[in-house]
mmCIF file of N, CA and C in Angstrom:
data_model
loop_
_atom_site.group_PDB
_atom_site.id
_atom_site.type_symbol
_atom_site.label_atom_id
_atom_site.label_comp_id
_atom_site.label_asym_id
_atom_site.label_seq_id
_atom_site.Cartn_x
_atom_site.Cartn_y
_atom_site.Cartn_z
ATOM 1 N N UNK X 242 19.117 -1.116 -49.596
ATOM 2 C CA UNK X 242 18.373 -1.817 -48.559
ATOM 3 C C UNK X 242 19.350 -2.261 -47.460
ATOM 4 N N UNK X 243 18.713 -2.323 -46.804
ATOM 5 C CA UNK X 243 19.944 -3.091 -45.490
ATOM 6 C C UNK X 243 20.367 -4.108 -45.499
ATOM 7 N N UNK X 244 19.688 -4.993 -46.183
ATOM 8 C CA UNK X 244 19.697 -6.707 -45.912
ATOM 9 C C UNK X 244 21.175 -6.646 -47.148
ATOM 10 N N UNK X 245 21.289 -5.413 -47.468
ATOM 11 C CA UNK X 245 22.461 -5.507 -48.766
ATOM 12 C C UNK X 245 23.925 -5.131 -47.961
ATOM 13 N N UNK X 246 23.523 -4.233 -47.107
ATOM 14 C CA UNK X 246 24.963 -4.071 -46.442
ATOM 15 C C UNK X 246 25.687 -5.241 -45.595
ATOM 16 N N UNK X 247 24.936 -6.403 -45.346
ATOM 17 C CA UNK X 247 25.773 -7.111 -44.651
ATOM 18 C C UNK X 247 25.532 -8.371 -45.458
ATOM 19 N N UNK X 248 25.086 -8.296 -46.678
ATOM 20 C CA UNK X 248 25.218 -10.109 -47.911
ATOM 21 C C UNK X 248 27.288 -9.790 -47.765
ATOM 22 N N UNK X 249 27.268 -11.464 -47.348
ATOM 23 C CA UNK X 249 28.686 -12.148 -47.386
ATOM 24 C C UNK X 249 28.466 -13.093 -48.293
ATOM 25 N N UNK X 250 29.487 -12.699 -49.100
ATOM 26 C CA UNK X 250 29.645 -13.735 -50.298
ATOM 27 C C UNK X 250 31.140 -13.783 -50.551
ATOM 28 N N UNK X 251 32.009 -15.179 -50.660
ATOM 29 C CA UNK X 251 33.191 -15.457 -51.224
ATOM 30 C C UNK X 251 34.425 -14.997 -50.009
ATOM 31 N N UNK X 252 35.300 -14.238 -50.591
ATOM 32 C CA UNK X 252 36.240 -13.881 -49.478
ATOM 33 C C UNK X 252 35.991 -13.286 -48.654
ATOM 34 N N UNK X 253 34.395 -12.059 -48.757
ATOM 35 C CA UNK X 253 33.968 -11.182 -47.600
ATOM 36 C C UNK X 253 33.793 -12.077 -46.733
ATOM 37 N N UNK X 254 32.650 -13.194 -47.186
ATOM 38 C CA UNK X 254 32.417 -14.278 -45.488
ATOM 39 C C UNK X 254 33.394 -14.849 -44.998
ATOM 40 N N UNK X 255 34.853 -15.009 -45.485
ATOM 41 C CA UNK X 255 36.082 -15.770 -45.161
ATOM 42 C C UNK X 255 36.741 -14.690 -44.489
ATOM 43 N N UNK X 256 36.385 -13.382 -44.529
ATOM 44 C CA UNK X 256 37.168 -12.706 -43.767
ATOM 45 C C UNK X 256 36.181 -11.857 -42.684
ATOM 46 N N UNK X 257 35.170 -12.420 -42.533
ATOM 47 C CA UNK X 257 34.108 -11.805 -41.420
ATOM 48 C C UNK X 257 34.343 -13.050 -40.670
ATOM 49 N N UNK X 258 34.469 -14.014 -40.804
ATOM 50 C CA UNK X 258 34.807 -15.602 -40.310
ATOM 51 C C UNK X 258 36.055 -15.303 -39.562
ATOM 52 N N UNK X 259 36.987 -14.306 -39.889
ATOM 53 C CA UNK X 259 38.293 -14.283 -39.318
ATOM 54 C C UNK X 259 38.410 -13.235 -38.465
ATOM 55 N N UNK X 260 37.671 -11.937 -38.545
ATOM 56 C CA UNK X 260 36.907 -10.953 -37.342
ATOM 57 C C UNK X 260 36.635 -11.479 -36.558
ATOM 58 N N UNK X 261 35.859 -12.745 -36.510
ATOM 59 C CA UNK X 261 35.075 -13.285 -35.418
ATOM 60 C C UNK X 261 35.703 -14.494 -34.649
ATOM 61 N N UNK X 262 36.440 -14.858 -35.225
ATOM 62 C CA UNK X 262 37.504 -15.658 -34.667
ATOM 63 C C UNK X 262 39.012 -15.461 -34.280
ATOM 64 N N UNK X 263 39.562 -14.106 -34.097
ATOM 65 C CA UNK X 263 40.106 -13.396 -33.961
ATOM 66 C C UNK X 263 39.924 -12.052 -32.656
ATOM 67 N N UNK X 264 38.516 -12.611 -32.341
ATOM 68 C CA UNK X 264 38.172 -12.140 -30.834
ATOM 69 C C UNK X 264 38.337 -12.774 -29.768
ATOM 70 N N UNK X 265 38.796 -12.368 -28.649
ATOM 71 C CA UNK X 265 39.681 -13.023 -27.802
ATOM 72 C C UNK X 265 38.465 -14.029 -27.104
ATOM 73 N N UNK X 266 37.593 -13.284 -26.841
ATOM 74 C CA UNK X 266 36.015 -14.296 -26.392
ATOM 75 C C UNK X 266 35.280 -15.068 -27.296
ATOM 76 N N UNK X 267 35.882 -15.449 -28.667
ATOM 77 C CA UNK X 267 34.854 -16.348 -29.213
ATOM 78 C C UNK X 267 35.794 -17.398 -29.652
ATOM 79 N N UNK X 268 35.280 -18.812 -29.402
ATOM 80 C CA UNK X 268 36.368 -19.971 -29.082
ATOM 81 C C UNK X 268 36.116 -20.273 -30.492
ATOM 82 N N UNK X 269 35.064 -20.405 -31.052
ATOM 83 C CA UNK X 269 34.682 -20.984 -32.319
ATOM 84 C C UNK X 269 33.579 -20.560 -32.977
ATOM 85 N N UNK X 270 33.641 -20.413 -34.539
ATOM 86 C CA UNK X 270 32.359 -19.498 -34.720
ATOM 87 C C UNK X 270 32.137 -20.057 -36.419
ATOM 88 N N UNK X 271 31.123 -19.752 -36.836
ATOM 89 C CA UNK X 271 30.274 -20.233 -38.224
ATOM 90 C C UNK X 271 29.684 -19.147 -38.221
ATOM 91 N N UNK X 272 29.926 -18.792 -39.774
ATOM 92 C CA UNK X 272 28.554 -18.080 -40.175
ATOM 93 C C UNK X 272 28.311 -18.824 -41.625
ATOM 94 N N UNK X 273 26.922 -18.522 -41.562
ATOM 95 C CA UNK X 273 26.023 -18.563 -42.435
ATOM 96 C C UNK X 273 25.513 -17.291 -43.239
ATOM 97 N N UNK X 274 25.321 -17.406 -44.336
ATOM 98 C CA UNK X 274 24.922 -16.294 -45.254
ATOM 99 C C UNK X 274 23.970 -16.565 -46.350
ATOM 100 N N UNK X 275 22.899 -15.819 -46.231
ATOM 101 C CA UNK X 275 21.593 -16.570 -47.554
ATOM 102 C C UNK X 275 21.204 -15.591 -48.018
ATOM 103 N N UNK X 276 20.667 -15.603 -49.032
ATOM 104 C CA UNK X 276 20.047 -14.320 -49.940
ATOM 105 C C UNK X 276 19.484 -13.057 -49.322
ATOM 106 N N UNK X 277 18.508 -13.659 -47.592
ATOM 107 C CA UNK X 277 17.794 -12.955 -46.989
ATOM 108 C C UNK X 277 18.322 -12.516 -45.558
ATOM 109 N N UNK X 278 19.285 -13.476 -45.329
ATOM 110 C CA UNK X 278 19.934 -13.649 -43.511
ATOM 111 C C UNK X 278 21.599 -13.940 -43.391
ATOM 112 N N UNK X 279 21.798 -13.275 -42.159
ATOM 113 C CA UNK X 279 23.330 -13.926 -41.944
ATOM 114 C C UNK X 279 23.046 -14.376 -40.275
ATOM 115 N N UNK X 280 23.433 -15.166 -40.305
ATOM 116 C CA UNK X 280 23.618 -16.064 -39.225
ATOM 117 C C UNK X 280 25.208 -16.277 -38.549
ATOM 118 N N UNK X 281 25.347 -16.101 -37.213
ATOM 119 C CA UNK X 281 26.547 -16.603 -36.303
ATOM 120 C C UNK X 281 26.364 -16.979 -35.504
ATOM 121 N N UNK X 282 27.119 -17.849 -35.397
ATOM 122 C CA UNK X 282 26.893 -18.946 -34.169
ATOM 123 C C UNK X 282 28.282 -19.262 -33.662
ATOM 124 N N UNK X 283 28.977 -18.819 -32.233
ATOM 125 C CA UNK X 283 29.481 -18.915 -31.928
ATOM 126 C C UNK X 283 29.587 -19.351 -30.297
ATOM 127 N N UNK X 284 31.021 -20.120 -29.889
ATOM 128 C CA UNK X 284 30.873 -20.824 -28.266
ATOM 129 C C UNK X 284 32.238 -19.641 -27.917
ATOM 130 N N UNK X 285 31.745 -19.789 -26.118
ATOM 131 C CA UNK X 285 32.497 -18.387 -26.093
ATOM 132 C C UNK X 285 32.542 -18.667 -24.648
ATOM 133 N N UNK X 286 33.412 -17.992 -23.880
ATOM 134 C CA UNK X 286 33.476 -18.009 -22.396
ATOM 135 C C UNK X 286 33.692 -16.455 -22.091
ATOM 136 N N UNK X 287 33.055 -15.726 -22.224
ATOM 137 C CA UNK X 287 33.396 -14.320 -21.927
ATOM 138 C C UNK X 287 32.931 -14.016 -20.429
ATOM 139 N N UNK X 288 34.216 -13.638 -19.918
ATOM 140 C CA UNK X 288 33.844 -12.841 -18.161
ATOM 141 C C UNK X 288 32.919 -12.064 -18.239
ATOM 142 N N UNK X 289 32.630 -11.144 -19.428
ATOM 143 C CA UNK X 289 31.719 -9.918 -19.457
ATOM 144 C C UNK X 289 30.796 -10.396 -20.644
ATOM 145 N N UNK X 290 29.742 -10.669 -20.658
ATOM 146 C CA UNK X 290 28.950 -10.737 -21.409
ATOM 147 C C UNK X 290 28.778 -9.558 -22.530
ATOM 148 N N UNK X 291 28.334 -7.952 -21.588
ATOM 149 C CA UNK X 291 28.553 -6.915 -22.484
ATOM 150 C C UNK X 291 29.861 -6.707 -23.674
ATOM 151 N N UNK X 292 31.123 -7.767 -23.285
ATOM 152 C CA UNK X 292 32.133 -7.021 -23.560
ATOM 153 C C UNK X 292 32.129 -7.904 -25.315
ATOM 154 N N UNK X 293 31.290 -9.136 -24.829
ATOM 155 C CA UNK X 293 31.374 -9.911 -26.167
ATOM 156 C C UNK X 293 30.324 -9.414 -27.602
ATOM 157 N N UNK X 294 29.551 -8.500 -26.490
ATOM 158 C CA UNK X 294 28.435 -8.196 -27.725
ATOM 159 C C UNK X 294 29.119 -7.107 -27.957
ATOM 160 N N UNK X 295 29.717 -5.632 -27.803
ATOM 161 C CA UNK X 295 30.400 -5.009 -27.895
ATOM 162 C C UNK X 295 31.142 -5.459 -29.148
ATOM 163 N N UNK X 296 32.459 -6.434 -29.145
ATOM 164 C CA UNK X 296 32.806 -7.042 -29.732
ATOM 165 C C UNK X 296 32.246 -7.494 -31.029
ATOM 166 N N UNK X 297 31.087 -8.082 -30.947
ATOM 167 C CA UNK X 297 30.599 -8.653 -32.533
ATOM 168 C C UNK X 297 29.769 -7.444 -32.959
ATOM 169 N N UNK X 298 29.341 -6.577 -31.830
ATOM 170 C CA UNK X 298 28.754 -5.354 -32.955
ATOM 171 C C UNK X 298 29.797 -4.341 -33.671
ATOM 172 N N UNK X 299 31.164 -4.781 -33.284
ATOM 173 C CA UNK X 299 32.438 -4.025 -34.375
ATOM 174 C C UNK X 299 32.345 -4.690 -35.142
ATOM 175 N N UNK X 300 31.989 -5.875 -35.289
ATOM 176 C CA UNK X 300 32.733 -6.497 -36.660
ATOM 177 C C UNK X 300 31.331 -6.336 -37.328
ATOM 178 N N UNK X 301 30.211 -6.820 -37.093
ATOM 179 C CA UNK X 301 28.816 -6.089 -38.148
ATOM 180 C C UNK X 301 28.854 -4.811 -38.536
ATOM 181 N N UNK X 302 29.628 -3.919 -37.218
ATOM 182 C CA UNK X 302 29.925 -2.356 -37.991
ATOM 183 C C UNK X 302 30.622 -2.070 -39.228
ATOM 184 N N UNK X 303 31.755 -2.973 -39.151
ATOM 185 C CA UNK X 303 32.511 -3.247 -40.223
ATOM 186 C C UNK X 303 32.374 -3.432 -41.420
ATOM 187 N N UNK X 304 31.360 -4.572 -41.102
ATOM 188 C CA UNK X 304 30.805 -5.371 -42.595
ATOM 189 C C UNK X 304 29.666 -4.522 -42.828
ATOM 190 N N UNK X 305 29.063 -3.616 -42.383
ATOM 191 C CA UNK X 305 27.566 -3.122 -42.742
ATOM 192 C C UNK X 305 27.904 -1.429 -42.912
ATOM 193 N N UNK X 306 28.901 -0.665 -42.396
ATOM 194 C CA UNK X 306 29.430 0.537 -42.513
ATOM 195 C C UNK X 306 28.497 0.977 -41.642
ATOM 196 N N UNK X 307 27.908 0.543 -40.809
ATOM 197 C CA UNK X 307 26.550 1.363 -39.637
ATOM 198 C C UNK X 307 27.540 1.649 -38.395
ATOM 199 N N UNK X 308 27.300 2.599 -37.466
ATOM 200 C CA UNK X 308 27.411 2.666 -36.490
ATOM 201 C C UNK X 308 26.719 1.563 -35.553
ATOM 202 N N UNK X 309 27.353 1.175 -34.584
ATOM 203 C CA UNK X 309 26.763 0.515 -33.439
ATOM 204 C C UNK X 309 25.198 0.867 -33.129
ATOM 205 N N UNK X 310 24.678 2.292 -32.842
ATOM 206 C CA UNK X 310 23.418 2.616 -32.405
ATOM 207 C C UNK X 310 22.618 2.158 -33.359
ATOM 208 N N UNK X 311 23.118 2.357 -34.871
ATOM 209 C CA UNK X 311 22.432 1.791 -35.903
ATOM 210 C C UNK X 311 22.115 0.550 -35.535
ATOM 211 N N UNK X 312 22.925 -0.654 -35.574
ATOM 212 C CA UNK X 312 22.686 -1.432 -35.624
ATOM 213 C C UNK X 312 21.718 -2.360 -34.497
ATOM 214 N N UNK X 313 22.047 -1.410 -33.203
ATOM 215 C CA UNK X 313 21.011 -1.880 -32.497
ATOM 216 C C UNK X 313 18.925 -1.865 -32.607
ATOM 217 N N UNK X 314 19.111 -0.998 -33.174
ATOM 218 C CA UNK X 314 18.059 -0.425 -33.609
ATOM 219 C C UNK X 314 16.837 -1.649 -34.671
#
């Protein structure tokens, strides 16, 4: 199922936490992870808006093994 490729649990969410905070546009970031949802919430000053979503759809690529188009979808 899908909702399986991106469950963060234990060191995976400690190191999707560090993807995302490790991007030059996101000042500070939380995620959340529940049986059914993952949640991020991050503050950010990005010149390019595109360049930040760009950005967090590598690191969901990452954690989910999807391509980008996938994931837009």
């Amino acid at each position: 199922e899908l909702r399986e490729r991106f469950s963060l649990y234990g060191e995976k969410r400690a190191d999707v936490l560090k993807d995302f905070l490790s991007l030059p546009e996101i000042h500070e970031a939380v995620v959340v992870s529940t049986c059914n949802r993952v949640e991020v919430v991050t503050t950010s000053a990005p010149e390019n808006p595109s360049s930040l979503h760009s950005s967090i759809e590598k690191v969901f690529s990452k954690v989910s093994g999807l391509d980008g188009e996938r994931l837009s979808t």
